[in-house]
PDB file of C-alpha atoms in Angstrom:
ATOM      1  CA  MET A   1     171.412  82.734 226.860  1.00 87.00           C
ATOM      2  CA  GLU A   2     172.750  84.216 223.341  1.00 94.00           C
ATOM      3  CA  ILE A   3     169.960  84.069 220.701  1.00 97.00           C
ATOM      4  CA  ASP A   4     170.146  85.079 217.585  1.00 98.00           C
ATOM      5  CA  LEU A   5     167.220  87.416 215.968  1.00 98.00           C
ATOM      6  CA  THR A   6     166.794  87.088 212.120  1.00 98.00           C
ATOM      7  CA  ALA A   7     164.296  88.705 209.735  1.00 96.00           C
ATOM      8  CA  GLU A   8     164.433  89.343 205.900  1.00 95.00           C
ATOM      9  CA  VAL A   9     165.556  92.596 204.452  1.00 95.00           C
ATOM     10  CA  GLY A  10     166.565  94.342 201.178  1.00 92.00           C
ATOM     11  CA  HIS A  11     163.629  93.125 199.018  1.00 89.00           C
ATOM     12  CA  GLY A  12     163.624  96.023 196.958  1.00 82.00           C
ATOM     13  CA  LEU A  13     163.385  99.911 197.031  1.00 80.00           C
ATOM     14  CA  ALA A  14     159.520 100.377 197.174  1.00 83.00           C
ATOM     15  CA  GLU A  15     158.089 102.547 200.039  1.00 84.00           C
ATOM     16  CA  SER A  16     156.514  99.462 201.941  1.00 84.00           C
ATOM     17  CA  ALA A  17     159.900  97.555 201.749  1.00 85.00           C
ATOM     18  CA  THR A  18     161.826 100.344 202.963  1.00 88.00           C
ATOM     19  CA  GLU A  19     159.067 100.868 205.919  1.00 89.00           C
ATOM     20  CA  ALA A  20     159.785  97.255 206.687  1.00 89.00           C
ATOM     21  CA  ASP A  21     163.552  97.427 206.793  1.00 93.00           C
ATOM     22  CA  ASN A  22     163.514 100.598 208.818  1.00 93.00           C
ATOM     23  CA  ALA A  23     161.462  98.568 211.521  1.00 94.00           C
ATOM     24  CA  LEU A  24     163.425  95.732 211.326  1.00 96.00           C
ATOM     25  CA  TRP A  25     167.227  96.907 211.209  1.00 97.00           C
ATOM     26  CA  PRO A  26     167.311  97.998 214.882  1.00 96.00           C
ATOM     27  CA  LEU A  27     165.834  94.673 216.006  1.00 97.00           C
ATOM     28  CA  ILE A  28     167.773  92.106 214.481  1.00 97.00           C
ATOM     29  CA  SER A  29     171.277  90.266 214.811  1.00 98.00           C
ATOM     30  CA  THR A  30     171.049  88.613 211.429  1.00 98.00           C
ATOM     31  CA  ALA A  31     169.946  90.144 208.429  1.00 97.00           C
ATOM     32  CA  LEU A  32     168.520  87.698 205.832  1.00 97.00           C
ATOM     33  CA  VAL A  33     168.797  89.195 202.285  1.00 97.00           C
ATOM     34  CA  PRO A  34     166.889  87.928 199.353  1.00 96.00           C
ATOM     35  CA  CYS A  35     169.654  87.157 196.773  1.00 96.00           C
ATOM     36  CA  GLY A  36     167.716  88.941 193.287  1.00 92.00           C
ATOM     37  CA  ILE A  37     166.230  85.762 191.975  1.00 94.00           C
ATOM     38  CA  HIS A  38     162.782  85.593 194.073  1.00 94.00           C
ATOM     39  CA  ALA A  39     162.720  89.304 195.413  1.00 92.00           C
ATOM     40  CA  GLY A  40     165.461  91.989 195.815  1.00 92.00           C
ATOM     41  CA  ASP A  41     167.675  93.651 193.193  1.00 93.00           C
ATOM     42  CA  PRO A  42     171.302  94.711 193.053  1.00 95.00           C
ATOM     43  CA  THR A  43     170.822  98.110 194.515  1.00 95.00           C
ATOM     44  CA  SER A  44     168.771  96.996 197.603  1.00 94.00           C
ATOM     45  CA  ILE A  45     170.878  94.024 197.980  1.00 95.00           C
ATOM     46  CA  LEU A  46     174.060  96.349 198.034  1.00 96.00           C
ATOM     47  CA  ARG A  47     172.193  98.787 200.364  1.00 95.00           C
ATOM     48  CA  ALA A  48     171.355  95.973 202.914  1.00 96.00           C
ATOM     49  CA  CYS A  49     175.073  94.690 202.958  1.00 97.00           C
ATOM     50  CA  SER A  50     175.936  98.351 203.457  1.00 97.00           C
ATOM     51  CA  GLU A  51     173.586  98.464 206.442  1.00 96.00           C
ATOM     52  CA  ALA A  52     174.578  95.292 208.172  1.00 97.00           C
ATOM     53  CA  VAL A  53     178.232  96.292 208.182  1.00 97.00           C
ATOM     54  CA  THR A  54     177.300  99.719 209.581  1.00 97.00           C
ATOM     55  CA  ARG A  55     175.152  98.279 212.279  1.00 96.00           C
ATOM     56  CA  GLU A  56     177.466  95.409 212.990  1.00 96.00           C
ATOM     57  CA  VAL A  57     174.711  92.678 212.001  1.00 97.00           C
ATOM     58  CA  ALA A  58     175.515  89.331 210.428  1.00 97.00           C
ATOM     59  CA  LEU A  59     174.615  88.582 206.986  1.00 97.00           C
ATOM     60  CA  GLY A  60     172.705  85.775 205.563  1.00 98.00           C
ATOM     61  CA  ALA A  61     171.209  84.676 202.161  1.00 98.00           C
ATOM     62  CA  ALA A  62     167.503  84.108 201.872  1.00 98.00           C
ATOM     63  CA  VAL A  63     167.386  81.723 198.824  1.00 98.00           C
ATOM     64  CA  GLY A  64     164.364  80.799 197.091  1.00 97.00           C
ATOM     65  CA  TYR A  65     162.911  79.464 193.927  1.00 97.00           C
ATOM     66  CA  ALA A  66     163.269  81.294 190.491  1.00 94.00           C
ATOM     67  CA  ASP A  67     159.644  82.838 191.011  1.00 92.00           C
ATOM     68  CA  ARG A  68     159.602  86.731 191.173  1.00 89.00           C
ATOM     69  CA  ILE A  69     156.002  87.062 189.886  1.00 90.00           C
ATOM     70  CA  GLY A  70     154.871  84.621 193.001  1.00 90.00           C
ATOM     71  CA  GLY A  71     157.502  86.096 195.350  1.00 90.00           C
ATOM     72  CA  GLY A  72     159.124  82.637 195.977  1.00 90.00           C
ATOM     73  CA  GLU A  73     155.940  81.392 197.788  1.00 92.00           C
ATOM     74  CA  ARG A  74     155.151  78.981 194.929  1.00 94.00           C
ATOM     75  CA  PHE A  75     156.381  75.525 195.144  1.00 94.00           C
ATOM     76  CA  VAL A  76     158.688  74.719 191.952  1.00 94.00           C
ATOM     77  CA  ASP A  77     159.383  71.078 191.197  1.00 93.00           C
ATOM     78  CA  TYR A  78     162.957  71.803 190.364  1.00 94.00           C
ATOM     79  CA  ASP A  79     165.518  68.567 189.285  1.00 96.00           C
ATOM     80  CA  PRO A  80     167.789  68.661 192.173  1.00 96.00           C
ATOM     81  CA  ASP A  81     170.985  69.581 190.374  1.00 97.00           C
ATOM     82  CA  ASP A  82     169.268  72.642 188.841  1.00 97.00           C
ATOM     83  CA  LEU A  83     168.014  73.659 192.235  1.00 97.00           C
ATOM     84  CA  ALA A  84     171.549  73.274 193.577  1.00 98.00           C
ATOM     85  CA  ALA A  85     172.989  75.337 190.703  1.00 98.00           C
ATOM     86  CA  THR A  86     170.242  78.137 191.195  1.00 97.00           C
ATOM     87  CA  ILE A  87     171.122  78.316 194.935  1.00 98.00           C
ATOM     88  CA  ILE A  88     174.589  78.722 193.971  1.00 98.00           C
ATOM     89  CA  TYR A  89     174.071  81.225 191.696  1.00 97.00           C
ATOM     90  CA  GLN A  90     171.992  83.183 194.329  1.00 97.00           C
ATOM     91  CA  LEU A  91     174.967  82.606 197.021  1.00 98.00           C
ATOM     92  CA  GLY A  92     177.302  84.198 194.613  1.00 97.00           C
ATOM     93  CA  ALA A  93     175.371  87.256 193.875  1.00 96.00           C
ATOM     94  CA  LEU A  94     174.839  87.872 197.519  1.00 97.00           C
ATOM     95  CA  ASP A  95     178.579  87.192 198.625  1.00 96.00           C
ATOM     96  CA  GLY A  96     179.953  89.310 195.540  1.00 96.00           C
ATOM     97  CA  LEU A  97     177.837  92.424 196.892  1.00 97.00           C
ATOM     98  CA  ALA A  98     178.747  91.839 200.338  1.00 97.00           C
ATOM     99  CA  LEU A  99     182.361  91.730 199.416  1.00 96.00           C
ATOM    100  CA  ALA A 100     182.008  95.020 198.136  1.00 96.00           C
ATOM    101  CA  GLU A 101     181.173  96.219 201.187  1.00 96.00           C
ATOM    102  CA  GLN A 102     183.913  94.383 203.207  1.00 95.00           C
ATOM    103  CA  ALA A 103     181.322  91.861 204.337  1.00 95.00           C
ATOM    104  CA  ARG A 104     180.867  88.495 204.351  1.00 94.00           C
ATOM    105  CA  VAL A 105     177.647  85.896 204.146  1.00 97.00           C
ATOM    106  CA  THR A 106     177.854  83.534 207.131  1.00 97.00           C
ATOM    107  CA  CYS A 107     174.411  81.508 206.759  1.00 98.00           C
ATOM    108  CA  VAL A 108     171.659  80.415 204.445  1.00 98.00           C
ATOM    109  CA  ARG A 109     168.054  79.777 204.937  1.00 98.00           C
ATOM    110  CA  PRO A 110     165.457  78.879 202.265  1.00 98.00           C
ATOM    111  CA  SER A 111     162.910  81.372 201.968  1.00 96.00           C
ATOM    112  CA  GLY A 112     159.216  80.891 200.909  1.00 93.00           C
ATOM    113  CA  ALA A 113     157.983  77.980 199.607  1.00 96.00           C
ATOM    114  CA  LEU A 114     161.476  76.554 199.373  1.00 97.00           C
ATOM    115  CA  PHE A 115     161.546  76.848 203.137  1.00 96.00           C
ATOM    116  CA  GLU A 116     158.590  74.355 203.530  1.00 94.00           C
ATOM    117  CA  ALA A 117     159.434  72.092 201.028  1.00 96.00           C
ATOM    118  CA  ALA A 118     163.096  71.412 202.390  1.00 96.00           C
ATOM    119  CA  ARG A 119     161.151  70.604 205.493  1.00 95.00           C
ATOM    120  CA  THR A 120     159.945  67.119 204.132  1.00 95.00           C
ATOM    121  CA  ASP A 121     161.529  66.820 200.434  1.00 96.00           C
ATOM    122  CA  ARG A 122     164.610  64.742 200.241  1.00 96.00           C
ATOM    123  CA  ASN A 123     165.589  66.115 196.771  1.00 97.00           C
ATOM    124  CA  HIS A 124     165.346  69.876 197.738  1.00 97.00           C
ATOM    125  CA  ALA A 125     166.803  69.458 201.143  1.00 98.00           C
ATOM    126  CA  TRP A 126     169.907  67.811 199.636  1.00 97.00           C
ATOM    127  CA  ALA A 127     169.979  70.458 196.755  1.00 98.00           C
ATOM    128  CA  LEU A 128     170.325  73.102 199.240  1.00 98.00           C
ATOM    129  CA  VAL A 129     172.861  71.157 201.223  1.00 98.00           C
ATOM    130  CA  ASN A 130     174.959  70.224 198.100  1.00 98.00           C
ATOM    131  CA  ALA A 131     174.985  73.685 197.064  1.00 98.00           C
ATOM    132  CA  VAL A 132     176.400  74.901 200.413  1.00 98.00           C
ATOM    133  CA  LEU A 133     178.890  72.264 200.032  1.00 98.00           C
ATOM    134  CA  ASP A 134     179.933  73.062 196.857  1.00 98.00           C
ATOM    135  CA  TYR A 135     180.136  76.870 197.339  1.00 98.00           C
ATOM    136  CA  ASP A 136     181.326  77.513 201.061  1.00 98.00           C
ATOM    137  CA  PRO A 137     180.758  74.372 203.560  1.00 98.00           C
ATOM    138  CA  THR A 138     181.637  76.783 206.567  1.00 97.00           C
ATOM    139  CA  LEU A 139     178.147  78.524 206.133  1.00 98.00           C
ATOM    140  CA  THR A 140     175.538  77.482 208.529  1.00 98.00           C
ATOM    141  CA  ILE A 141     172.102  76.578 207.421  1.00 98.00           C
ATOM    142  CA  VAL A 142     169.028  77.557 209.241  1.00 98.00           C
ATOM    143  CA  GLY A 143     166.005  75.728 209.457  1.00 97.00           C
ATOM    144  CA  LEU A 144     163.268  74.127 211.439  1.00 95.00           C
ATOM    145  CA  PRO A 145     164.512  71.404 214.152  1.00 94.00           C
ATOM    146  CA  ASP A 146     163.997  67.934 212.876  1.00 90.00           C
ATOM    147  CA  SER A 147     163.305  68.952 209.584  1.00 96.00           C
ATOM    148  CA  ARG A 148     164.970  66.905 206.665  1.00 97.00           C
ATOM    149  CA  LEU A 149     167.093  69.764 205.749  1.00 98.00           C
ATOM    150  CA  LEU A 150     168.837  70.368 209.122  1.00 98.00           C
ATOM    151  CA  GLN A 151     169.162  66.375 209.408  1.00 98.00           C
ATOM    152  CA  THR A 152     170.918  66.215 205.897  1.00 98.00           C
ATOM    153  CA  ALA A 153     173.234  69.197 206.785  1.00 98.00           C
ATOM    154  CA  GLU A 154     174.329  67.609 209.801  1.00 98.00           C
ATOM    155  CA  ARG A 155     175.218  64.098 208.036  1.00 97.00           C
ATOM    156  CA  ASN A 156     177.302  66.211 205.891  1.00 97.00           C
ATOM    157  CA  GLY A 157     179.061  67.959 208.137  1.00 97.00           C
ATOM    158  CA  ILE A 158     177.300  71.726 208.092  1.00 98.00           C
ATOM    159  CA  SER A 159     176.791  73.481 211.181  1.00 97.00           C
ATOM    160  CA  VAL A 160     172.889  74.423 211.691  1.00 98.00           C
ATOM    161  CA  ALA A 161     170.772  76.867 213.274  1.00 98.00           C
ATOM    162  CA  ARG A 162     167.590  75.809 214.820  1.00 97.00           C
ATOM    163  CA  GLU A 163     165.109  78.483 214.288  1.00 97.00           C
ATOM    164  CA  PHE A 164     161.744  78.977 216.196  1.00 97.00           C
ATOM    165  CA  GLN A 165     158.820  81.351 214.491  1.00 96.00           C
ATOM    166  CA  PRO A 166     156.901  82.721 217.545  1.00 96.00           C
ATOM    167  CA  HIS A 167     154.197  84.169 215.208  1.00 94.00           C
ATOM    168  CA  ARG A 168     153.588  80.938 213.816  1.00 92.00           C
ATOM    169  CA  LEU A 169     151.484  77.762 215.078  1.00 92.00           C
ATOM    170  CA  LEU A 170     152.722  74.307 213.879  1.00 87.00           C
ATOM    171  CA  ASN A 171     150.262  71.685 212.239  1.00 89.00           C
ATOM    172  CA  ALA A 172     149.881  68.078 213.564  1.00 86.00           C
ATOM    173  CA  ASN A 173     152.563  67.172 210.665  1.00 85.00           C
ATOM    174  CA  GLY A 174     155.042  69.809 211.849  1.00 83.00           C
ATOM    175  CA  SER A 175     154.287  72.170 208.974  1.00 84.00           C
ATOM    176  CA  LEU A 176     154.172  75.746 209.858  1.00 86.00           C
ATOM    177  CA  GLY A 177     150.358  76.804 210.504  1.00 89.00           C
ATOM    178  CA  ALA A 178     148.184  79.565 211.568  1.00 91.00           C
ATOM    179  CA  VAL A 179     150.081  83.493 212.159  1.00 90.00           C
ATOM    180  CA  VAL A 180     149.618  84.805 215.697  1.00 91.00           C
ATOM    181  CA  THR A 181     149.318  88.369 215.664  1.00 88.00           C
ATOM    182  CA  ASP A 182     148.592  89.358 219.176  1.00 93.00           C
ATOM    183  CA  PRO A 183     151.770  90.900 220.473  1.00 94.00           C
ATOM    184  CA  GLU A 184     151.820  89.499 223.879  1.00 95.00           C
ATOM    185  CA  ALA A 185     151.277  85.873 223.126  1.00 95.00           C
ATOM    186  CA  VAL A 186     153.943  86.024 220.284  1.00 96.00           C
ATOM    187  CA  ALA A 187     156.409  87.711 222.766  1.00 96.00           C
ATOM    188  CA  ARG A 188     155.596  85.018 225.461  1.00 97.00           C
ATOM    189  CA  ARG A 189     155.948  82.160 222.924  1.00 96.00           C
ATOM    190  CA  ALA A 190     159.402  83.503 222.074  1.00 97.00           C
ATOM    191  CA  VAL A 191     160.531  83.797 225.638  1.00 97.00           C
ATOM    192  CA  GLU A 192     159.403  80.141 226.539  1.00 97.00           C
ATOM    193  CA  ALA A 193     161.131  78.888 223.145  1.00 96.00           C
ATOM    194  CA  VAL A 194     164.325  80.406 223.975  1.00 96.00           C
ATOM    195  CA  SER A 195     164.312  79.489 227.441  1.00 95.00           C
ATOM    196  CA  SER A 196     163.719  76.027 226.580  1.00 94.00           C
ATOM    197  CA  GLY A 197     167.065  75.783 225.051  1.00 93.00           C
ATOM    198  CA  GLY A 198     166.185  73.999 221.601  1.00 92.00           C
ATOM    199  CA  TYR A 199     166.700  77.065 219.608  1.00 96.00           C
ATOM    200  CA  THR A 200     169.507  79.047 218.409  1.00 96.00           C
ATOM    201  CA  CYS A 201     167.475  81.674 216.364  1.00 97.00           C
ATOM    202  CA  VAL A 202     164.233  83.542 216.416  1.00 98.00           C
ATOM    203  CA  ARG A 203     162.931  84.553 213.010  1.00 96.00           C
ATOM    204  CA  LEU A 204     160.810  87.872 213.905  1.00 95.00           C
ATOM    205  CA  PRO A 205     157.700  88.288 211.687  1.00 87.00           C
ATOM    206  CA  TRP A 206     157.924  91.204 209.112  1.00 81.00           C
ATOM    207  CA  HIS A 207     155.428  91.087 206.400  1.00 82.00           C
ATOM    208  CA  THR A 208     152.660  93.474 207.888  1.00 87.00           C
ATOM    209  CA  ALA A 209     152.660  96.278 210.388  1.00 88.00           C
ATOM    210  CA  ALA A 210     151.041  93.992 212.946  1.00 89.00           C
ATOM    211  CA  GLU A 211     153.632  91.541 212.826  1.00 90.00           C
ATOM    212  CA  ARG A 212     156.377  94.119 212.962  1.00 91.00           C
ATOM    213  CA  ALA A 213     154.770  95.390 216.300  1.00 92.00           C
ATOM    214  CA  CYS A 214     155.142  91.576 217.475  1.00 94.00           C
ATOM    215  CA  ALA A 215     158.766  91.740 216.564  1.00 95.00           C
ATOM    216  CA  LYS A 216     159.248  94.691 218.312  1.00 95.00           C
ATOM    217  CA  GLY A 217     157.630  93.197 221.357  1.00 96.00           C
ATOM    218  CA  VAL A 218     159.812  89.771 220.836  1.00 97.00           C
ATOM    219  CA  ARG A 219     162.882  91.395 221.272  1.00 97.00           C
ATOM    220  CA  ALA A 220     162.130  93.490 224.384  1.00 97.00           C
ATOM    221  CA  ALA A 221     160.859  90.355 226.162  1.00 97.00           C
ATOM    222  CA  LEU A 222     163.972  88.270 225.497  1.00 97.00           C
ATOM    223  CA  VAL A 223     166.147  91.130 226.639  1.00 97.00           C
ATOM    224  CA  GLU A 224     163.752  91.597 229.706  1.00 97.00           C
ATOM    225  CA  ALA A 225     164.035  87.869 230.354  1.00 97.00           C
ATOM    226  CA  GLY A 226     167.692  88.242 230.645  1.00 96.00           C
ATOM    227  CA  HIS A 227     168.676  86.578 226.943  1.00 96.00           C
ATOM    228  CA  VAL A 228     171.448  88.460 225.078  1.00 96.00           C
ATOM    229  CA  VAL A 229     170.658  89.187 221.381  1.00 97.00           C
ATOM    230  CA  ALA A 230     173.887  88.203 219.309  1.00 96.00           C
ATOM    231  CA  ALA A 231     174.741  86.521 215.907  1.00 95.00           C
ATOM    232  CA  PRO A 232     176.738  83.264 216.340  1.00 88.00           C
ATOM    233  CA  SER A 233     179.386  84.829 214.005  1.00 57.00           C
ATOM    234  CA  ALA A 234     179.719  88.227 215.548  1.00 44.00           C
ATOM    235  CA  THR A 235     182.709  87.383 216.977  1.00 38.00           C
ATOM    236  CA  ALA A 236     184.040  84.824 214.366  1.00 39.00           C
ATOM    237  CA  GLN A 237     183.797  85.781 210.962  1.00 42.00           C
ATOM    238  CA  PRO A 238     184.828  82.994 208.384  1.00 42.00           C
ATOM    239  CA  GLU A 239     187.602  83.262 206.071  1.00 48.00           C
ATOM    240  CA  VAL A 240     186.919  84.801 202.648  1.00 46.00           C
ATOM    241  CA  PRO A 241     186.919  81.662 200.539  1.00 48.00           C
ATOM    242  CA  VAL A 242     189.978  81.426 197.701  1.00 42.00           C
ATOM    243  CA  HIS A 243     187.864  82.121 194.756  1.00 44.00           C
ATOM    244  CA  LEU A 244     186.515  85.281 196.162  1.00 45.00           C
ATOM    245  CA  ALA A 245     189.616  86.424 197.957  1.00 43.00           C
ATOM    246  CA  VAL A 246     191.405  86.452 194.449  1.00 38.00           C
ATOM    247  CA  ALA A 247     188.418  88.099 192.659  1.00 40.00           C
ATOM    248  CA  ALA A 248     188.899  90.860 195.312  1.00 40.00           C
ATOM    249  CA  ARG A 249     192.512  91.274 194.429  1.00 37.00           C
ATOM    250  CA  GLY A 250     191.883  91.539 190.977  1.00 42.00           C
TER     251      GLY A 250
END
């Protein structure tokens, strides 16, 4: 079975962010890049786009709340239209820098508090879907299976990717719970989930050195189990939207 391994890279140029990126790039098939509004900056984003092209890794947008102080980890009670505009702004920023490296954004994943909110919140789920419909409906939306986000996306004809997080337990209400840091347990959970056939991507843990050690174990275990690590868009890049093609031609 083919499985897409994702992680966030390009958070900035600080030593800790660079260390995390260096550990993650050899492991992933899709790079999720924050778009400068909750994390990242133009230089780190452009560098991530260039690295993705060099490594032949797919490029995804990690969109979030406009909350740099909180790193996007705090819920913001946005008006849905305002949130949609904020997400379109982020997609345009990343896609523009990607275009400079002859790359394209292929998927969108909510980051931080927006990821959890879009799981159950009707307005925030719709805001993200509406933004994708307005910006580029060929983009894939990444989320948890059975989340309101993916249900809304599918009802509106948008392709989805069902994510599994092997380092996170689920609470009774379906929300993400405790973090697991035992490499063997995390790797085993990943193999079992992928083998079940219910997921199309696995999000690798990356925040700490211990989590990145788990990420390395996850990839090794999946490959050993016979799965192929590959992004869905690796063989079929979407066409450049007209508005970007015109901009590129000047």
